[in-house]
Short mmCIF file of C-alpha atoms in Angstrom, two decimals:
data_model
loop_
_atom_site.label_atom_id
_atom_site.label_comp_id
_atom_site.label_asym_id
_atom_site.label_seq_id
_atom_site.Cartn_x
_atom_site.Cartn_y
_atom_site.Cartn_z
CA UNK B 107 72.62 109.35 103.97
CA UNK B 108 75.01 111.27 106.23
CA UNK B 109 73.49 112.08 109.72
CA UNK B 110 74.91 115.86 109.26
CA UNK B 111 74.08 118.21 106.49
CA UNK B 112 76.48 117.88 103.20
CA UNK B 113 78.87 120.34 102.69
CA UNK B 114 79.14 122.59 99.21
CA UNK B 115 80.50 120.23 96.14
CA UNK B 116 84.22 121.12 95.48
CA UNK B 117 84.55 124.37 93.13
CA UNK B 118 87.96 125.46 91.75
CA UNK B 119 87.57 128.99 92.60
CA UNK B 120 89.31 129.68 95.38
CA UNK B 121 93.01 131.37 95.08
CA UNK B 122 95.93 129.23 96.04
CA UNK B 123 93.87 126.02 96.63
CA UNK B 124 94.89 122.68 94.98
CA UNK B 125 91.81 122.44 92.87
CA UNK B 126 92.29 125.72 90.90
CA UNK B 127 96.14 124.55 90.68
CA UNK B 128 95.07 121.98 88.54
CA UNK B 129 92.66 124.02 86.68
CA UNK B 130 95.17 126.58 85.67
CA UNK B 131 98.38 124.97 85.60
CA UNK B 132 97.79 120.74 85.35
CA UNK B 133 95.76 120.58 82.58
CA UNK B 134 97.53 123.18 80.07
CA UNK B 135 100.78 121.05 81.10
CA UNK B 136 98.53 118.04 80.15
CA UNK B 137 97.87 119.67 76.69
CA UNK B 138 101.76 120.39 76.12
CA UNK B 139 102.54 116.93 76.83
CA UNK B 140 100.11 115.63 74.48
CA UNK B 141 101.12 117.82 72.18
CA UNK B 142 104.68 116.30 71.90
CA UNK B 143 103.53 113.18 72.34
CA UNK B 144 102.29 112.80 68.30
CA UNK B 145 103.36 115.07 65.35
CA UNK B 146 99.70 116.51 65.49
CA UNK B 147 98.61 118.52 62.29
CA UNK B 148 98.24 122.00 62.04
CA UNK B 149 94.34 121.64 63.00
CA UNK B 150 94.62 119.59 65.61
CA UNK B 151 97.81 121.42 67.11
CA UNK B 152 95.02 124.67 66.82
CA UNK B 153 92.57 123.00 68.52
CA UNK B 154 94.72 121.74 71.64
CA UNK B 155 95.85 125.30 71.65
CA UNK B 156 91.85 126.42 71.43
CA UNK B 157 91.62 124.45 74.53
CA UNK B 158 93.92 125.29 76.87
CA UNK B 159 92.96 129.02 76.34
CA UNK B 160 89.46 128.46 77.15
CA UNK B 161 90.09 126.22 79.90
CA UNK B 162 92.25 128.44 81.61
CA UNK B 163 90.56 132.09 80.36
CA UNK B 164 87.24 131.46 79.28
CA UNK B 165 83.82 129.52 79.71
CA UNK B 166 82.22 125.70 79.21
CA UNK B 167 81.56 125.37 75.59
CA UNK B 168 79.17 122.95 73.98
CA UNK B 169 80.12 119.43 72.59
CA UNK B 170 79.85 119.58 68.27
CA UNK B 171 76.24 118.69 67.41
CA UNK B 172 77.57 115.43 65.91
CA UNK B 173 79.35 114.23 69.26
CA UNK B 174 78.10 110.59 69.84
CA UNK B 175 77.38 111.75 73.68
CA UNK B 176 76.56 114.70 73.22
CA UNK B 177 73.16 113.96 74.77
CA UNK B 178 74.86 112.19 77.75
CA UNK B 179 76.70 114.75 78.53
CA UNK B 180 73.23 116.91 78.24
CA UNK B 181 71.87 114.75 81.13
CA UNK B 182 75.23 114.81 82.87
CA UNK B 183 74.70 118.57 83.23
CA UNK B 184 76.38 120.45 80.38
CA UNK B 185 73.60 122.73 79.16
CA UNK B 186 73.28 124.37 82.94
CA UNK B 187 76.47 124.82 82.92
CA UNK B 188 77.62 126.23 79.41
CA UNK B 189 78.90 130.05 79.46
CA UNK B 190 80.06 129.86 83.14
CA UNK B 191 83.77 130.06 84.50
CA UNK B 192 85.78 126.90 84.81
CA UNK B 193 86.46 128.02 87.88
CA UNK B 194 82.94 128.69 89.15
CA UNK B 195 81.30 124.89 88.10
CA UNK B 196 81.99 121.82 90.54
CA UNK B 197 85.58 121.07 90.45
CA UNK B 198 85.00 116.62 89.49
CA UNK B 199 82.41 118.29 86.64
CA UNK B 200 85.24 120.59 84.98
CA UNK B 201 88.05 118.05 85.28
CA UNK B 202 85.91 115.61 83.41
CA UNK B 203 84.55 117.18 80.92
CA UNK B 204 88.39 118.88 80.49
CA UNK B 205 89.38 115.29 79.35
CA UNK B 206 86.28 114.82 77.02
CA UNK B 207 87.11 117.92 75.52
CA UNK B 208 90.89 116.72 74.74
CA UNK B 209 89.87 113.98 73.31
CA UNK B 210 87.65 116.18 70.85
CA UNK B 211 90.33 118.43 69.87
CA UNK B 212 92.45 115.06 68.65
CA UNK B 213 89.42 113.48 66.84
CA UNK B 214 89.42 110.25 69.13
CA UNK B 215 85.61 110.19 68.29
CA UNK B 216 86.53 110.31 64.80
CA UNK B 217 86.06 109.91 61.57
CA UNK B 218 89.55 110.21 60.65
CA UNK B 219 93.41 109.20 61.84
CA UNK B 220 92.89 110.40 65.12
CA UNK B 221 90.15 108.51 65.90
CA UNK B 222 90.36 105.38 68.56
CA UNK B 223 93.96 106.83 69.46
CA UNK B 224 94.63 106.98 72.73
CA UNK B 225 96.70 110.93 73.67
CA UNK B 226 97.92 109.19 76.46
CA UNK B 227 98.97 105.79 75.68
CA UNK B 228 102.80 106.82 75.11
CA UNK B 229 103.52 107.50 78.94
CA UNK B 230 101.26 104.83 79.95
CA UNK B 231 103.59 102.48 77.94
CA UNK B 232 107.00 104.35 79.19
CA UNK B 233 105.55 103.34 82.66
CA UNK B 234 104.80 99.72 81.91
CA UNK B 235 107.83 99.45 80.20
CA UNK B 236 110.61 101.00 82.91
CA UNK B 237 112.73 99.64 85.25
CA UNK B 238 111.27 99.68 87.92
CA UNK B 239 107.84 97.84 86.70
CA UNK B 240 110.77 94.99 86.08
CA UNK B 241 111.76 95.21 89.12
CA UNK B 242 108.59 94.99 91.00
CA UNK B 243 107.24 92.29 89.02
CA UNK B 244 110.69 90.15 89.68
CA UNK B 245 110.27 91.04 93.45
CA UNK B 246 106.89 88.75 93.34
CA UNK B 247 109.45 85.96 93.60
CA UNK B 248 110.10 86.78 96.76
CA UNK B 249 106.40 86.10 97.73
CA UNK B 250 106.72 82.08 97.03
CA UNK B 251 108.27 81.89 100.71
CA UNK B 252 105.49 83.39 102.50
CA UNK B 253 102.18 81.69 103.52
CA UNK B 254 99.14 82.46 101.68
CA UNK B 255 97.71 85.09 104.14
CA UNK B 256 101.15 86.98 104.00
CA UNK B 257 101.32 87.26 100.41
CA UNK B 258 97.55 88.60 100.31
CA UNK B 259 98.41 90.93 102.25
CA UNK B 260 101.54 92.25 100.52
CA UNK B 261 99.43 91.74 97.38
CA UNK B 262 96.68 94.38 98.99
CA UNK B 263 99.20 96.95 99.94
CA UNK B 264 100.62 96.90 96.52
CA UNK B 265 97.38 97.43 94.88
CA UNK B 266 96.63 100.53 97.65
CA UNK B 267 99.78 102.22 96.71
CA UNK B 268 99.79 101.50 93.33
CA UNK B 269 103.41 103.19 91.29
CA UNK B 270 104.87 102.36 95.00
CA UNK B 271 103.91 98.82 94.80
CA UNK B 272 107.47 97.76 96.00
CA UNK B 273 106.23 98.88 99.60
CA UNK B 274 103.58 96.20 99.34
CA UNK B 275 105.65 93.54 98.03
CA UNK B 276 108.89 93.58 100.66
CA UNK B 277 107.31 93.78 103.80
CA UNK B 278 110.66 94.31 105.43
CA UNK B 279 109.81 95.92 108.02
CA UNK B 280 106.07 94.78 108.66
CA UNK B 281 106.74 96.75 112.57
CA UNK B 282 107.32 100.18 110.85
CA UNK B 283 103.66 101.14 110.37
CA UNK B 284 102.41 100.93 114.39
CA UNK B 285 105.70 102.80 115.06
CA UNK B 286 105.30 105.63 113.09
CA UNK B 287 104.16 108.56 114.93
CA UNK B 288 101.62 109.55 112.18
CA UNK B 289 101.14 106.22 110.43
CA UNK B 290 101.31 106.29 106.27
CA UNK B 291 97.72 104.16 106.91
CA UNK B 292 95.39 106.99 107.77
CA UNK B 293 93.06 104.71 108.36
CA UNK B 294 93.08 100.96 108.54
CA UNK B 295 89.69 98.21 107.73
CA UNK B 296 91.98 95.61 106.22
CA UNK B 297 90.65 93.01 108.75
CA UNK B 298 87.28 93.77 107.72
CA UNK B 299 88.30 93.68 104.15
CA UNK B 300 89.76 90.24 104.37
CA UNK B 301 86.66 89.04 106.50
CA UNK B 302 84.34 89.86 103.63
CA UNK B 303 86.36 88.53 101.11
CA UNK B 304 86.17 84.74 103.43
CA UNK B 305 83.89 83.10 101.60
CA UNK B 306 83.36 85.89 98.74
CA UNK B 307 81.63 84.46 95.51
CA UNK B 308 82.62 87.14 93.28
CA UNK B 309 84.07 90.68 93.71
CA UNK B 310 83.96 93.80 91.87
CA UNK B 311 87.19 96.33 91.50
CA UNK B 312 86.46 99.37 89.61
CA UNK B 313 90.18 100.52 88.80
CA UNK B 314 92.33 103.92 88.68
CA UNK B 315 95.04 103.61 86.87
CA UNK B 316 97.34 101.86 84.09
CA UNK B 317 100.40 100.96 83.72
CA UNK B 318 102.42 100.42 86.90
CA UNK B 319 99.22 101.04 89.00
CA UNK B 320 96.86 98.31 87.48
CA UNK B 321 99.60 95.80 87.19
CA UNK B 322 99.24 94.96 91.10
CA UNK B 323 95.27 95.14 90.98
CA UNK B 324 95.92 92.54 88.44
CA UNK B 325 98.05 90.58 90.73
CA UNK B 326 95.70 91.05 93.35
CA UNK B 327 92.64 89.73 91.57
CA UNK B 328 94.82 86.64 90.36
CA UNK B 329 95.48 85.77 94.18
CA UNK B 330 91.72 86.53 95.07
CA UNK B 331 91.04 83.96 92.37
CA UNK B 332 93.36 81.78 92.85
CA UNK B 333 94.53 81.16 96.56
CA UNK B 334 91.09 82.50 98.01
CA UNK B 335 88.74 80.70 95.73
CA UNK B 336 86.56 83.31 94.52
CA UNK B 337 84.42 82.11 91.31
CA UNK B 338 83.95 85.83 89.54
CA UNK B 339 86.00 89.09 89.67
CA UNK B 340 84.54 91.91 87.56
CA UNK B 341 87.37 94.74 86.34
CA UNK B 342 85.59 97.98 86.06
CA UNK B 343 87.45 100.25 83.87
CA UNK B 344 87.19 103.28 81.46
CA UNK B 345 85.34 103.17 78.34
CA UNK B 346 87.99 106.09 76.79
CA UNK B 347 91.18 107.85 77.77
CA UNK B 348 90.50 109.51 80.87
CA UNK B 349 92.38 111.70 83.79
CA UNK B 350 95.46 111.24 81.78
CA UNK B 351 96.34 107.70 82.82
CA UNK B 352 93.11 105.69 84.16
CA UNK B 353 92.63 102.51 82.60
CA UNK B 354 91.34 101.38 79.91
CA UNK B 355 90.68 97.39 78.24
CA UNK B 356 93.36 98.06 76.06
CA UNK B 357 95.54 99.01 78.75
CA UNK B 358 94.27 95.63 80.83
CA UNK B 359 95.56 93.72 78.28
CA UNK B 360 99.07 95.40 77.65
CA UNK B 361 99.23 95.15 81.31
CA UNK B 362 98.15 91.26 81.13
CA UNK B 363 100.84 90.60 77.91
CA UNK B 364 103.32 92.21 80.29
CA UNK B 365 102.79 89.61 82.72
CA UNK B 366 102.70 87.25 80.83
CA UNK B 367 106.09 87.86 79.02
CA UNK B 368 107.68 88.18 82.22
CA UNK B 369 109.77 85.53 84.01
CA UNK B 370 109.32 83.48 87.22
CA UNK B 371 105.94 84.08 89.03
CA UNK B 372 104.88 87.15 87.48
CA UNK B 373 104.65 85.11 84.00
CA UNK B 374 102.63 82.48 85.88
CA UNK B 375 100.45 84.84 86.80
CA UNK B 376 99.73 86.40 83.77
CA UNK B 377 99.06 83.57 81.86
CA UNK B 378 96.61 82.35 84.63
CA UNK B 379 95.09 86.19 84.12
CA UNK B 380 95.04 85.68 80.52
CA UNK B 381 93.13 82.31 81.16
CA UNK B 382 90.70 83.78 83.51
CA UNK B 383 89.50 86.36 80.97
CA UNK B 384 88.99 83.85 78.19
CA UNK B 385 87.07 81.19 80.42
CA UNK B 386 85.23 84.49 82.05
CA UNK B 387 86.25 83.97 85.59
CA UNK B 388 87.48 87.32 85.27
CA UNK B 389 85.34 89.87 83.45
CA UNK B 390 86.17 93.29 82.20
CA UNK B 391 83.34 95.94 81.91
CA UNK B 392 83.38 99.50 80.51
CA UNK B 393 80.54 101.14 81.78
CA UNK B 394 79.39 104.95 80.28
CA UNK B 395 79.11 106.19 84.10
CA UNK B 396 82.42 105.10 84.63
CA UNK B 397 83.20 108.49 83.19
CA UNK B 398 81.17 111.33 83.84
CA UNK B 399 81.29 113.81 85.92
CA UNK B 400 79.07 112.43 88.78
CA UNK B 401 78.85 110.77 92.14
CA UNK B 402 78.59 107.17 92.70
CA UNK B 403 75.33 108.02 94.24
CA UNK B 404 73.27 108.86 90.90
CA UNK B 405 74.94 105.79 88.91
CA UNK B 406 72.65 104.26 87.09
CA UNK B 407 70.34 101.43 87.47
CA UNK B 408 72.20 98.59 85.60
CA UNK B 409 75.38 99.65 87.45
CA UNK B 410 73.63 99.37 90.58
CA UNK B 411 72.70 96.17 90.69
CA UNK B 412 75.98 94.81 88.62
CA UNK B 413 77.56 96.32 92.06
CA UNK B 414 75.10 94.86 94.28
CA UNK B 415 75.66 91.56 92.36
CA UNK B 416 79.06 91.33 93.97
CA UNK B 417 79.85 89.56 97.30
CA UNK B 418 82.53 93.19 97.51
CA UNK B 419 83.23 96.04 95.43
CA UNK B 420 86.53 97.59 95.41
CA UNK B 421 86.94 101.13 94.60
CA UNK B 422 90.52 102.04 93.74
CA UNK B 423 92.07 105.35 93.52
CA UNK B 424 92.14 108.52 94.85
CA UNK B 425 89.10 110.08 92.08
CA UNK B 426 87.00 106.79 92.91
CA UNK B 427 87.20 108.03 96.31
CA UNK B 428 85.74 111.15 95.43
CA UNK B 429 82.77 110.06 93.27
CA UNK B 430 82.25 107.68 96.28
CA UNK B 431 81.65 109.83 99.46
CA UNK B 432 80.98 113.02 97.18
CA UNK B 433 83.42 115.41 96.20
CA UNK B 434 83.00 117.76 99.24
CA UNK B 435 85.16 119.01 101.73
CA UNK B 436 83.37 116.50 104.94
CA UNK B 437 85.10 117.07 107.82
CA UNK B 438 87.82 114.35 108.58
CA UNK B 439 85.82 112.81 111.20
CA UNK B 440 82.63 112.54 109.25
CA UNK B 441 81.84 108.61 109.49
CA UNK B 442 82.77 106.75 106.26
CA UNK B 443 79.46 104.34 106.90
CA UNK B 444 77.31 107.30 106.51
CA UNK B 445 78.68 108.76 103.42
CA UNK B 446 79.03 105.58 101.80
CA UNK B 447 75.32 103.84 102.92
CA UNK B 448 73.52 104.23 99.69
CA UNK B 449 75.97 101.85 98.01
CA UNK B 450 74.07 98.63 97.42
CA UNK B 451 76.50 95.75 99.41
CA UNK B 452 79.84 96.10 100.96
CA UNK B 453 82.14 98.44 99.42
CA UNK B 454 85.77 98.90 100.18
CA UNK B 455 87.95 101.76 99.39
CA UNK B 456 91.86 101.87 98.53
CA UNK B 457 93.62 104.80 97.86
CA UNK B 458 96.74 107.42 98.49
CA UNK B 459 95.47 110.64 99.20
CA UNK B 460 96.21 112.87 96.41
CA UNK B 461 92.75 115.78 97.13
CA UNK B 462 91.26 117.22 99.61
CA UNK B 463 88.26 115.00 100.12
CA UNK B 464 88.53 112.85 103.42
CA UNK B 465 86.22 111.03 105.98
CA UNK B 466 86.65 108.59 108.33
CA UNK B 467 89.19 109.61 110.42
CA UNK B 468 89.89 109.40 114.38
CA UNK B 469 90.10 113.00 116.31
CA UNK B 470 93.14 111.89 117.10
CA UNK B 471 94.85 110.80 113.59
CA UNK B 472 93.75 114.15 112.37
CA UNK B 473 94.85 116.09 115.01
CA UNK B 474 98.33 114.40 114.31
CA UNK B 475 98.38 114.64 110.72
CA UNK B 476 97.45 118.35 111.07
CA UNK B 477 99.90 118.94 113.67
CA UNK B 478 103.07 117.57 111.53
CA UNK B 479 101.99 118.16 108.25
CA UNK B 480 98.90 121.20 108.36
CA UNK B 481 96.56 120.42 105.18
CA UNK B 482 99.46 118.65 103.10
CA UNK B 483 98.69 115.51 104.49
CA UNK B 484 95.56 115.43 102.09
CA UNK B 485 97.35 116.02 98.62
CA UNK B 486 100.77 114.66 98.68
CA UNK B 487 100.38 110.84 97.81
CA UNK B 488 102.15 109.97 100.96
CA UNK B 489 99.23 108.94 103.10
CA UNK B 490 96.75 106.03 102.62
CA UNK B 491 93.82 104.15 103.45
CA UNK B 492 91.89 101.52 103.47
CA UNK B 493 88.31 102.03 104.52
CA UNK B 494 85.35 98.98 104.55
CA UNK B 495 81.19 99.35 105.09
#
């Protein structure tokens, strides 16, 4: 437990702060998107409507009686929370249960045509399916002149920075990063990383998201399996559309097929990836938690130990990092150790700061970031980290 008292859980109350930003304005946009997305009926097309009136004007309503998790949701919270403001429960609780609610008003839960559809899955496809995901994956040819310990570690930085994967992969300037005045890398443990992995038996990486972003994780693992020997990697992903474009096992295996279509070494590595899964070297799991509205530290009990199982667990993403150290506004300094010390075994973080939440930060990095950049720093995507305990 943290050696200092928590601070309050995240709300999205206050005026002109990021969190009620995406309250107000990110998820109605979300609705009109997914609204385009799919010639919806007239009763769906009501009930997206519905919902992005009552998310933005009105209160938490209760799942249908017939919802399958209806009672999950129940122990997640929901009936302590019904009748109040969006605005006024924790911020992680209403973004959640925002997306559960979308995926009522399009019948994913079924019965009927909407039902197993994913709202999301035509941008997650645009992504995997642009330019630019051909281009990174043909830059991997690149790699085949480096040693191995060079292209783990351009492997590692494009998993961290995910849709700017590219970075990871050129290392053309590997000098740039120690002289930038306010380094990209808030915070740096990829030594430690790489000394836990020596020797590693099996790993676990819970993922963020698809498309563009899970297609390096995938590489990643492949390399982890491959060049560093490890018997087991366990791919932790959603059990349902979620946050828009987190991953799903559908999405692992369009992202897999892509690979595996591809030329040169992605291809290779896809079809070793497509191998893994079928001989269960490389396992993907779907765990209920995985999706609710809660921190890391009240997972459950079989989730627990399927984490403590693991020689290291990898948390990627900028919401994993939240449900990890708590969504609270810790000061920057507050020691990642602490925050993190109920986790049962080492546990790694990798992520671009896209929210407020931080810890483990030197005085001195966030006296710099603050000093060039006041709070921005936190929410633009343009800083990173990778943090080890």
């Amino acid at each position: 437990m943290p050696h200092t008292p928590a601070p309050p859980v995240l709300l999205g109350d206050e005026p002109g702060s990021f969190r009620r930003s995406v309250l107000a304005e990110r998820h109605p946009a979300i609705i009109r998107q997914v609204r385009e997305a799919f010639p919806y009926d007239p009763a769906t097309a009501r009930a997206l409507d519905a919902l992005s009136a009552t998310c933005t004007e009105g209160v938490v309503e209760p799942l249908p009686a017939d919802a399958p998790d209806r009672d999950r949701w129940r122990s997640w919270g929901l009936d302590a929370l019904l009748g109040t403001s969006w605005y006024d429960v924790p911020w992680l609780w209403s973004e959640s249960y925002f997306y559960r609610l979308l995926l009522e008003a399009v019948g994913y839960f079924g019965p009927g045509t909407g039902q197993g559809i994913d709202p999301f899955r035509p941008f997650k496809l645009a992504e995997l399916d642009s330019p630019e995901t051909a281009e990174e994956l043909a830059a991997l040819d690149d790699l085949t002149s480096l040693s191995a310990e060079e292209r783990g570690r351009a492997l590692l930085h494009g998993s961290l920075w995910g849709n700017r994967a590219d970075l990871g992969f050129r290392l053309s300037d590997a000098g740039a990063e120690e002289r930038a005045a306010v380094p990209a890398l808030v915070a740096d443990d990829s030594d430690a990383l790489w000394a836990a992995l020596k020797g590693a038996a099996s790993i676990c990486l819970v993922a963020d998201n698809a498309g563009r972003e899970l297609v390096p994780d995938l590489l990643f693992l492949d390399h982890l399996l491959t060049e560093r020997h490890i018997a087991r990697a366990v791919l932790h992903v959603k059990p349902y559309p979620y946050y828009v474009s987190d991953a799903t096992y559908a999405d692992v295996l369009d992202a897999v097929r892509k690979l595996a279509a591809a030329p040169g070494v992605a291809g290779e590595c896809g079809r070793r990836l497509w191998d893994a899964l079928s001989d269960g070297s490389l396992v993907v799991r779907a765990h209920p938690f995985s999706a609710s509205p809660l921190a890391y530290e009240e997972m459950p009990d079989d989730l627990r130990a399927d984490f403590a199982d693991a020689s290291v667990t990898i948390l990627k993403g900028d919401l994993n990092y939240r449900r990890l150290v708590g969504d609270r506004l810790w000061p920057p300094t507050t020691p990642f150790a602490d925050v993190t010390a109920y986790f049962p075994g080492t546990v790694a973080a990798l992520r671009t700061l896209k929210s407020d939440v931080i810890t483990g930060l030197s005085a001195e990095t966030e006296a710099a970031l603050t000093a060039t950049e006041g709070q921005g720093w936190r929410i633009g995507g343009t800083r990173a980290l990778i943090q080890v305990r």
